Amino acid sequence: MPDFIAQWLNQNDIFTAMTIMEYWDGLVTTVHLVFLSLVIGLVCAIPLAILRTVKNPFVSGPVWLYTYLFRGTPLLIQLYIIYYGIAQIPGIQETFWWEIFREPFYPALLAFALNTCAYTTEIIRGAIVSTPNGEIEAAKAYGMNWWLRTRRIVLPSAARRAVQAYSNEVIFMLHSSAIASVVTIVDLTGAARNIYSRFYAPFDAFIFVACCYLVLTFILVFAFRKLESHLLRHQRPIQN
């Protein structure tokens, strides 16, 4: 950090060079946690959404049960169960898994990924089942089998319909990540809590964090608008 910025920051009691770096570390942790959760959740949700549309109840039933449980219970409860429950598994502390899950980041990552995967599965499933019959019949007429039809027609078409709902899920996941601080992760909210306890200034600490979340939300909204505009560019009127 440049010296003149550090000198300017140190003229007040709360927003000093040290506290700004704490916020920055919290921001990096928040972005890291949310990004990994969303990537894992999306990768797992696509095949689960396809299985969810299968008419065989022995195939779609377990997926429905998973999405029902994780959409029907609070994320905070899921985080507590995973964070405190993994340590209760017999013998896990003698395995290499304990070296991973003893750190709070990975139980939180698992809880967030499972939660967003459940919501994303239902978002994609809804987009898949709303695929116009005409597109499917046209693909059959070209001789496409089920897998080729799904890969070339159904999923690309579903992606265009799901992007708006998925953007809401991404923003929801960003805001929900604030609960990670309850399991000792120093994210943005955790950094604000530490600074508040040090200076007894709740409004300054948490309002600053609220502004950080607003900026991140604005970036996400802007990015998804650009993505939606790109995916739906074929619907624009032809310019003469």
PDB file of C-alpha atoms in Angstrom:
ATOM      1  CA  MET A   1       0.000   0.000   0.000  1.00  0.00           C
ATOM      2  CA  PRO A   2       1.428   3.458  -0.915  1.00  0.00           C
ATOM      3  CA  ASP A   3       2.715   5.507   2.025  1.00  0.00           C
ATOM      4  CA  PHE A   4       0.418   8.481   1.420  1.00  0.00           C
ATOM      5  CA  ILE A   5      -2.674   6.235   1.489  1.00  0.00           C
ATOM      6  CA  ALA A   6      -1.474   4.538   4.677  1.00  0.00           C
ATOM      7  CA  GLN A   7      -0.815   7.942   6.256  1.00  0.00           C
ATOM      8  CA  TRP A   8      -4.283   9.174   5.278  1.00  0.00           C
ATOM      9  CA  LEU A   9      -5.951   6.051   6.643  1.00  0.00           C
ATOM     10  CA  ASN A  10      -4.081   6.224   9.929  1.00  0.00           C
ATOM     11  CA  GLN A  11      -5.559   9.653  10.652  1.00  0.00           C
ATOM     12  CA  ASN A  12      -8.755   7.966  11.926  1.00  0.00           C
ATOM     13  CA  ASP A  13      -9.292   5.262  14.514  1.00  0.00           C
ATOM     14  CA  ILE A  14     -11.304   2.676  12.543  1.00  0.00           C
ATOM     15  CA  PHE A  15     -10.369   2.753   8.860  1.00  0.00           C
ATOM     16  CA  THR A  16      -6.633   2.312   9.184  1.00  0.00           C
ATOM     17  CA  ALA A  17      -4.235   0.541   6.858  1.00  0.00           C
ATOM     18  CA  MET A  18      -4.425  -2.534   9.100  1.00  0.00           C
ATOM     19  CA  THR A  19      -8.228  -2.700   9.159  1.00  0.00           C
ATOM     20  CA  ILE A  20      -8.470  -2.117   5.399  1.00  0.00           C
ATOM     21  CA  MET A  21      -6.171  -5.112   4.886  1.00  0.00           C
ATOM     22  CA  GLU A  22      -8.414  -7.138   7.201  1.00  0.00           C
ATOM     23  CA  TYR A  23     -11.389  -6.218   5.042  1.00  0.00           C
ATOM     24  CA  TRP A  24      -9.413  -7.098   1.935  1.00  0.00           C
ATOM     25  CA  ASP A  25      -8.497 -10.537   3.294  1.00  0.00           C
ATOM     26  CA  GLY A  26     -12.161 -11.044   4.214  1.00  0.00           C
ATOM     27  CA  LEU A  27     -13.202 -10.023   0.699  1.00  0.00           C
ATOM     28  CA  VAL A  28     -10.779 -12.508  -0.867  1.00  0.00           C
ATOM     29  CA  THR A  29     -12.075 -15.273   1.409  1.00  0.00           C
ATOM     30  CA  THR A  30     -15.701 -14.439   0.563  1.00  0.00           C
ATOM     31  CA  VAL A  31     -15.090 -14.413  -3.189  1.00  0.00           C
ATOM     32  CA  HIS A  32     -13.048 -17.606  -2.980  1.00  0.00           C
ATOM     33  CA  LEU A  33     -15.705 -19.429  -0.955  1.00  0.00           C
ATOM     34  CA  VAL A  34     -18.637 -18.283  -3.084  1.00  0.00           C
ATOM     35  CA  PHE A  35     -16.880 -18.912  -6.387  1.00  0.00           C
ATOM     36  CA  LEU A  36     -15.851 -22.466  -5.510  1.00  0.00           C
ATOM     37  CA  SER A  37     -19.306 -23.241  -4.105  1.00  0.00           C
ATOM     38  CA  LEU A  38     -21.020 -22.019  -7.259  1.00  0.00           C
ATOM     39  CA  VAL A  39     -18.674 -23.883  -9.594  1.00  0.00           C
ATOM     40  CA  ILE A  40     -19.019 -27.173  -7.704  1.00  0.00           C
ATOM     41  CA  GLY A  41     -22.773 -26.688  -7.350  1.00  0.00           C
ATOM     42  CA  LEU A  42     -23.285 -25.934 -11.045  1.00  0.00           C
ATOM     43  CA  VAL A  43     -21.142 -28.839 -12.242  1.00  0.00           C
ATOM     44  CA  CYS A  44     -23.061 -31.256 -10.021  1.00  0.00           C
ATOM     45  CA  ALA A  45     -26.470 -29.699 -10.745  1.00  0.00           C
ATOM     46  CA  ILE A  46     -26.439 -30.275 -14.519  1.00  0.00           C
ATOM     47  CA  PRO A  47     -26.411 -34.100 -14.409  1.00  0.00           C
ATOM     48  CA  LEU A  48     -28.747 -34.092 -11.400  1.00  0.00           C
ATOM     49  CA  ALA A  49     -31.213 -31.893 -13.275  1.00  0.00           C
ATOM     50  CA  ILE A  50     -31.158 -34.304 -16.216  1.00  0.00           C
ATOM     51  CA  LEU A  51     -31.782 -37.238 -13.860  1.00  0.00           C
ATOM     52  CA  ARG A  52     -34.556 -35.231 -12.201  1.00  0.00           C
ATOM     53  CA  THR A  53     -36.459 -35.164 -15.508  1.00  0.00           C
ATOM     54  CA  VAL A  54     -36.328 -38.950 -15.943  1.00  0.00           C
ATOM     55  CA  LYS A  55     -39.768 -40.537 -15.563  1.00  0.00           C
ATOM     56  CA  ASN A  56     -38.430 -43.530 -13.633  1.00  0.00           C
ATOM     57  CA  PRO A  57     -39.082 -42.715  -9.925  1.00  0.00           C
ATOM     58  CA  PHE A  58     -36.114 -44.834  -8.833  1.00  0.00           C
ATOM     59  CA  VAL A  59     -33.862 -42.453 -10.771  1.00  0.00           C
ATOM     60  CA  SER A  60     -35.570 -39.103 -10.168  1.00  0.00           C
ATOM     61  CA  GLY A  61     -36.780 -39.894  -6.638  1.00  0.00           C
ATOM     62  CA  PRO A  62     -33.407 -39.693  -4.833  1.00  0.00           C
ATOM     63  CA  VAL A  63     -32.610 -36.421  -6.632  1.00  0.00           C
ATOM     64  CA  TRP A  64     -35.992 -35.000  -5.618  1.00  0.00           C
ATOM     65  CA  LEU A  65     -35.391 -36.045  -1.996  1.00  0.00           C
ATOM     66  CA  TYR A  66     -31.971 -34.364  -1.976  1.00  0.00           C
ATOM     67  CA  THR A  67     -33.286 -31.099  -3.411  1.00  0.00           C
ATOM     68  CA  TYR A  68     -36.287 -31.165  -1.070  1.00  0.00           C
ATOM     69  CA  LEU A  69     -34.127 -31.588   2.026  1.00  0.00           C
ATOM     70  CA  PHE A  70     -31.618 -28.882   1.146  1.00  0.00           C
ATOM     71  CA  ARG A  71     -34.215 -26.413  -0.124  1.00  0.00           C
ATOM     72  CA  GLY A  72     -36.516 -27.087   2.823  1.00  0.00           C
ATOM     73  CA  THR A  73     -34.011 -26.491   5.629  1.00  0.00           C
ATOM     74  CA  PRO A  74     -32.084 -23.314   6.526  1.00  0.00           C
ATOM     75  CA  LEU A  75     -28.544 -23.027   5.221  1.00  0.00           C
ATOM     76  CA  LEU A  76     -27.317 -22.112   8.701  1.00  0.00           C
ATOM     77  CA  ILE A  77     -28.626 -25.414  10.093  1.00  0.00           C
ATOM     78  CA  GLN A  78     -26.970 -27.307   7.239  1.00  0.00           C
ATOM     79  CA  LEU A  79     -23.691 -25.530   8.000  1.00  0.00           C
ATOM     80  CA  TYR A  80     -23.897 -26.422  11.686  1.00  0.00           C
ATOM     81  CA  ILE A  81     -24.713 -30.075  10.938  1.00  0.00           C
ATOM     82  CA  ILE A  82     -21.802 -30.461   8.524  1.00  0.00           C
ATOM     83  CA  TYR A  83     -19.311 -28.418  10.562  1.00  0.00           C
ATOM     84  CA  TYR A  84     -19.997 -30.144  13.869  1.00  0.00           C
ATOM     85  CA  GLY A  85     -21.227 -33.461  12.465  1.00  0.00           C
ATOM     86  CA  ILE A  86     -18.154 -34.428  10.444  1.00  0.00           C
ATOM     87  CA  ALA A  87     -16.039 -34.503  13.600  1.00  0.00           C
ATOM     88  CA  GLN A  88     -18.476 -37.032  15.105  1.00  0.00           C
ATOM     89  CA  ILE A  89     -17.965 -39.611  12.339  1.00  0.00           C
ATOM     90  CA  PRO A  90     -16.197 -42.586  13.963  1.00  0.00           C
ATOM     91  CA  GLY A  91     -12.586 -42.917  12.885  1.00  0.00           C
ATOM     92  CA  ILE A  92     -12.441 -39.834  10.683  1.00  0.00           C
ATOM     93  CA  GLN A  93      -9.832 -38.172  12.881  1.00  0.00           C
ATOM     94  CA  GLU A  94      -7.416 -40.990  12.025  1.00  0.00           C
ATOM     95  CA  THR A  95      -7.832 -40.506   8.269  1.00  0.00           C
ATOM     96  CA  PHE A  96      -6.467 -37.966   5.825  1.00  0.00           C
ATOM     97  CA  TRP A  97      -9.969 -36.449   5.553  1.00  0.00           C
ATOM     98  CA  TRP A  98      -9.513 -34.944   8.999  1.00  0.00           C
ATOM     99  CA  GLU A  99      -6.577 -32.866   7.753  1.00  0.00           C
ATOM    100  CA  ILE A 100      -9.033 -31.287   5.306  1.00  0.00           C
ATOM    101  CA  PHE A 101     -12.219 -30.981   7.340  1.00  0.00           C
ATOM    102  CA  ARG A 102     -10.580 -29.823  10.557  1.00  0.00           C
ATOM    103  CA  GLU A 103     -10.338 -26.412   8.895  1.00  0.00           C
ATOM    104  CA  PRO A 104     -13.658 -24.510   8.882  1.00  0.00           C
ATOM    105  CA  PHE A 105     -13.323 -23.455   5.236  1.00  0.00           C
ATOM    106  CA  TYR A 106     -14.004 -26.905   3.789  1.00  0.00           C
ATOM    107  CA  PRO A 107     -17.121 -27.786   5.833  1.00  0.00           C
ATOM    108  CA  ALA A 108     -18.498 -24.370   4.863  1.00  0.00           C
ATOM    109  CA  LEU A 109     -17.598 -25.006   1.228  1.00  0.00           C
ATOM    110  CA  LEU A 110     -19.349 -28.383   1.345  1.00  0.00           C
ATOM    111  CA  ALA A 111     -22.480 -26.919   2.948  1.00  0.00           C
ATOM    112  CA  PHE A 112     -22.678 -24.034   0.470  1.00  0.00           C
ATOM    113  CA  ALA A 113     -21.998 -26.268  -2.545  1.00  0.00           C
ATOM    114  CA  LEU A 114     -24.688 -28.786  -1.543  1.00  0.00           C
ATOM    115  CA  ASN A 115     -27.177 -25.999  -0.912  1.00  0.00           C
ATOM    116  CA  THR A 116     -26.638 -24.113  -4.147  1.00  0.00           C
ATOM    117  CA  CYS A 117     -26.530 -27.412  -6.070  1.00  0.00           C
ATOM    118  CA  ALA A 118     -30.036 -28.234  -4.825  1.00  0.00           C
ATOM    119  CA  TYR A 119     -31.460 -24.887  -5.925  1.00  0.00           C
ATOM    120  CA  THR A 120     -29.584 -24.911  -9.230  1.00  0.00           C
ATOM    121  CA  THR A 121     -30.809 -28.438  -9.970  1.00  0.00           C
ATOM    122  CA  GLU A 122     -34.420 -27.283  -9.746  1.00  0.00           C
ATOM    123  CA  ILE A 123     -33.694 -24.165 -11.808  1.00  0.00           C
ATOM    124  CA  ILE A 124     -32.151 -26.213 -14.622  1.00  0.00           C
ATOM    125  CA  ARG A 125     -34.840 -28.902 -14.363  1.00  0.00           C
ATOM    126  CA  GLY A 126     -37.543 -26.277 -14.818  1.00  0.00           C
ATOM    127  CA  ALA A 127     -35.741 -24.897 -17.845  1.00  0.00           C
ATOM    128  CA  ILE A 128     -35.359 -28.385 -19.342  1.00  0.00           C
ATOM    129  CA  VAL A 129     -39.001 -29.406 -18.987  1.00  0.00           C
ATOM    130  CA  SER A 130     -40.109 -26.107 -20.538  1.00  0.00           C
ATOM    131  CA  THR A 131     -38.231 -26.837 -23.751  1.00  0.00           C
ATOM    132  CA  PRO A 132     -40.715 -26.383 -26.625  1.00  0.00           C
ATOM    133  CA  ASN A 133     -41.893 -29.676 -28.112  1.00  0.00           C
ATOM    134  CA  GLY A 134     -41.218 -28.318 -31.562  1.00  0.00           C
ATOM    135  CA  GLU A 135     -37.477 -28.167 -30.877  1.00  0.00           C
ATOM    136  CA  ILE A 136     -37.448 -31.750 -29.612  1.00  0.00           C
ATOM    137  CA  GLU A 137     -39.508 -33.030 -32.539  1.00  0.00           C
ATOM    138  CA  ALA A 138     -37.222 -31.260 -34.982  1.00  0.00           C
ATOM    139  CA  ALA A 139     -34.192 -32.885 -33.357  1.00  0.00           C
ATOM    140  CA  LYS A 140     -35.863 -36.300 -33.609  1.00  0.00           C
ATOM    141  CA  ALA A 141     -36.607 -35.648 -37.250  1.00  0.00           C
ATOM    142  CA  TYR A 142     -32.886 -35.113 -37.820  1.00  0.00           C
ATOM    143  CA  GLY A 143     -32.251 -38.540 -36.313  1.00  0.00           C
ATOM    144  CA  MET A 144     -30.668 -37.353 -33.069  1.00  0.00           C
ATOM    145  CA  ASN A 145     -30.659 -39.835 -30.206  1.00  0.00           C
ATOM    146  CA  TRP A 146     -31.520 -38.848 -26.631  1.00  0.00           C
ATOM    147  CA  TRP A 147     -27.991 -37.926 -25.602  1.00  0.00           C
ATOM    148  CA  LEU A 148     -27.234 -35.925 -28.748  1.00  0.00           C
ATOM    149  CA  ARG A 149     -30.618 -34.211 -28.489  1.00  0.00           C
ATOM    150  CA  THR A 150     -29.964 -33.286 -24.860  1.00  0.00           C
ATOM    151  CA  ARG A 151     -26.449 -31.995 -25.522  1.00  0.00           C
ATOM    152  CA  ARG A 152     -27.141 -29.999 -28.681  1.00  0.00           C
ATOM    153  CA  ILE A 153     -30.736 -28.846 -28.291  1.00  0.00           C
ATOM    154  CA  VAL A 154     -32.189 -29.190 -24.802  1.00  0.00           C
ATOM    155  CA  LEU A 155     -29.310 -27.966 -22.608  1.00  0.00           C
ATOM    156  CA  PRO A 156     -28.361 -24.915 -24.739  1.00  0.00           C
ATOM    157  CA  SER A 157     -32.033 -23.941 -24.948  1.00  0.00           C
ATOM    158  CA  ALA A 158     -32.471 -24.471 -21.193  1.00  0.00           C
ATOM    159  CA  ALA A 159     -29.396 -22.375 -20.426  1.00  0.00           C
ATOM    160  CA  ARG A 160     -30.950 -19.341 -22.099  1.00  0.00           C
ATOM    161  CA  ARG A 161     -34.120 -19.703 -20.027  1.00  0.00           C
ATOM    162  CA  ALA A 162     -32.319 -20.465 -16.764  1.00  0.00           C
ATOM    163  CA  VAL A 163     -29.732 -17.688 -16.747  1.00  0.00           C
ATOM    164  CA  GLN A 164     -32.020 -15.073 -15.178  1.00  0.00           C
ATOM    165  CA  ALA A 165     -33.168 -17.347 -12.349  1.00  0.00           C
ATOM    166  CA  TYR A 166     -29.611 -18.581 -11.834  1.00  0.00           C
ATOM    167  CA  SER A 167     -28.370 -15.010 -11.460  1.00  0.00           C
ATOM    168  CA  ASN A 168     -30.709 -14.642  -8.492  1.00  0.00           C
ATOM    169  CA  GLU A 169     -29.270 -17.836  -6.990  1.00  0.00           C
ATOM    170  CA  VAL A 170     -25.720 -16.504  -7.393  1.00  0.00           C
ATOM    171  CA  ILE A 171     -26.628 -13.256  -5.628  1.00  0.00           C
ATOM    172  CA  PHE A 172     -28.458 -15.205  -2.922  1.00  0.00           C
ATOM    173  CA  MET A 173     -25.361 -17.367  -2.427  1.00  0.00           C
ATOM    174  CA  LEU A 174     -23.173 -14.283  -2.102  1.00  0.00           C
ATOM    175  CA  HIS A 175     -25.416 -12.835   0.593  1.00  0.00           C
ATOM    176  CA  SER A 176     -25.787 -16.192   2.360  1.00  0.00           C
ATOM    177  CA  SER A 177     -22.020 -16.550   2.583  1.00  0.00           C
ATOM    178  CA  ALA A 178     -22.125 -14.035   5.436  1.00  0.00           C
ATOM    179  CA  ILE A 179     -23.070 -16.868   7.798  1.00  0.00           C
ATOM    180  CA  ALA A 180     -19.655 -18.464   7.255  1.00  0.00           C
ATOM    181  CA  SER A 181     -18.350 -16.246  10.040  1.00  0.00           C
ATOM    182  CA  VAL A 182     -20.318 -18.263  12.624  1.00  0.00           C
ATOM    183  CA  VAL A 183     -17.872 -21.153  12.140  1.00  0.00           C
ATOM    184  CA  THR A 184     -14.814 -18.900  12.674  1.00  0.00           C
ATOM    185  CA  ILE A 185     -14.176 -18.120   9.001  1.00  0.00           C
ATOM    186  CA  VAL A 186     -12.958 -14.543   8.682  1.00  0.00           C
ATOM    187  CA  ASP A 187     -14.867 -13.466   5.596  1.00  0.00           C
ATOM    188  CA  LEU A 188     -16.199  -9.954   5.034  1.00  0.00           C
ATOM    189  CA  THR A 189     -18.722 -10.266   7.847  1.00  0.00           C
ATOM    190  CA  GLY A 190     -16.155 -11.922  10.109  1.00  0.00           C
ATOM    191  CA  ALA A 191     -13.702  -9.090   9.487  1.00  0.00           C
ATOM    192  CA  ALA A 192     -16.406  -6.554  10.339  1.00  0.00           C
ATOM    193  CA  ARG A 193     -17.227  -8.436  13.526  1.00  0.00           C
ATOM    194  CA  ASN A 194     -13.580  -8.448  14.584  1.00  0.00           C
ATOM    195  CA  ILE A 195     -13.195  -4.739  13.902  1.00  0.00           C
ATOM    196  CA  TYR A 196     -16.447  -3.994  15.708  1.00  0.00           C
ATOM    197  CA  SER A 197     -15.301  -5.912  18.799  1.00  0.00           C
ATOM    198  CA  ARG A 198     -11.993  -4.061  18.730  1.00  0.00           C
ATOM    199  CA  PHE A 199     -13.291  -0.501  18.293  1.00  0.00           C
ATOM    200  CA  TYR A 200     -16.923  -0.855  19.490  1.00  0.00           C
ATOM    201  CA  ALA A 201     -18.164   0.819  16.327  1.00  0.00           C
ATOM    202  CA  PRO A 202     -20.849  -1.456  14.852  1.00  0.00           C
ATOM    203  CA  PHE A 203     -22.281   1.054  12.390  1.00  0.00           C
ATOM    204  CA  ASP A 204     -18.966   1.927  10.782  1.00  0.00           C
ATOM    205  CA  ALA A 205     -17.808  -1.690  10.530  1.00  0.00           C
ATOM    206  CA  PHE A 206     -21.004  -3.246   9.213  1.00  0.00           C
ATOM    207  CA  ILE A 207     -22.086  -0.366   6.953  1.00  0.00           C
ATOM    208  CA  PHE A 208     -18.719  -0.565   5.219  1.00  0.00           C
ATOM    209  CA  VAL A 209     -19.214  -4.307   4.704  1.00  0.00           C
ATOM    210  CA  ALA A 210     -22.741  -3.678   3.410  1.00  0.00           C
ATOM    211  CA  CYS A 211     -21.249  -1.334   0.815  1.00  0.00           C
ATOM    212  CA  CYS A 212     -18.764  -4.051  -0.185  1.00  0.00           C
ATOM    213  CA  TYR A 213     -21.627  -6.513  -0.706  1.00  0.00           C
ATOM    214  CA  LEU A 214     -23.510  -3.914  -2.730  1.00  0.00           C
ATOM    215  CA  VAL A 215     -20.522  -3.441  -5.032  1.00  0.00           C
ATOM    216  CA  LEU A 216     -20.141  -7.205  -5.495  1.00  0.00           C
ATOM    217  CA  THR A 217     -23.866  -7.522  -6.201  1.00  0.00           C
ATOM    218  CA  PHE A 218     -23.715  -4.733  -8.779  1.00  0.00           C
ATOM    219  CA  ILE A 219     -20.812  -6.491 -10.536  1.00  0.00           C
ATOM    220  CA  LEU A 220     -22.758  -9.759 -10.629  1.00  0.00           C
ATOM    221  CA  VAL A 221     -25.923  -8.101 -11.940  1.00  0.00           C
ATOM    222  CA  PHE A 222     -23.931  -6.325 -14.658  1.00  0.00           C
ATOM    223  CA  ALA A 223     -22.127  -9.545 -15.661  1.00  0.00           C
ATOM    224  CA  PHE A 224     -25.347 -11.568 -15.866  1.00  0.00           C
ATOM    225  CA  ARG A 225     -27.067  -8.867 -17.906  1.00  0.00           C
ATOM    226  CA  LYS A 226     -24.222  -9.039 -20.400  1.00  0.00           C
ATOM    227  CA  LEU A 227     -24.415 -12.838 -20.421  1.00  0.00           C
ATOM    228  CA  GLU A 228     -28.185 -12.817 -20.892  1.00  0.00           C
ATOM    229  CA  SER A 229     -27.875 -10.294 -23.697  1.00  0.00           C
ATOM    230  CA  HIS A 230     -25.286 -12.526 -25.375  1.00  0.00           C
ATOM    231  CA  LEU A 231     -27.369 -15.702 -25.047  1.00  0.00           C
ATOM    232  CA  LEU A 232     -30.517 -13.989 -26.329  1.00  0.00           C
ATOM    233  CA  ARG A 233     -28.876 -12.020 -29.130  1.00  0.00           C
ATOM    234  CA  HIS A 234     -30.756 -14.097 -31.720  1.00  0.00           C
ATOM    235  CA  GLN A 235     -34.016 -12.541 -30.495  1.00  0.00           C
ATOM    236  CA  ARG A 236     -32.936  -8.981 -31.223  1.00  0.00           C
ATOM    237  CA  PRO A 237     -34.677  -7.270 -34.144  1.00  0.00           C
ATOM    238  CA  ILE A 238     -32.605  -7.056 -37.309  1.00  0.00           C
ATOM    239  CA  GLN A 239     -31.106  -3.624 -37.770  1.00  0.00           C
ATOM    240  CA  ASN A 240     -31.555  -2.203 -41.242  1.00  0.00           C
TER     241      ASN A 240
END
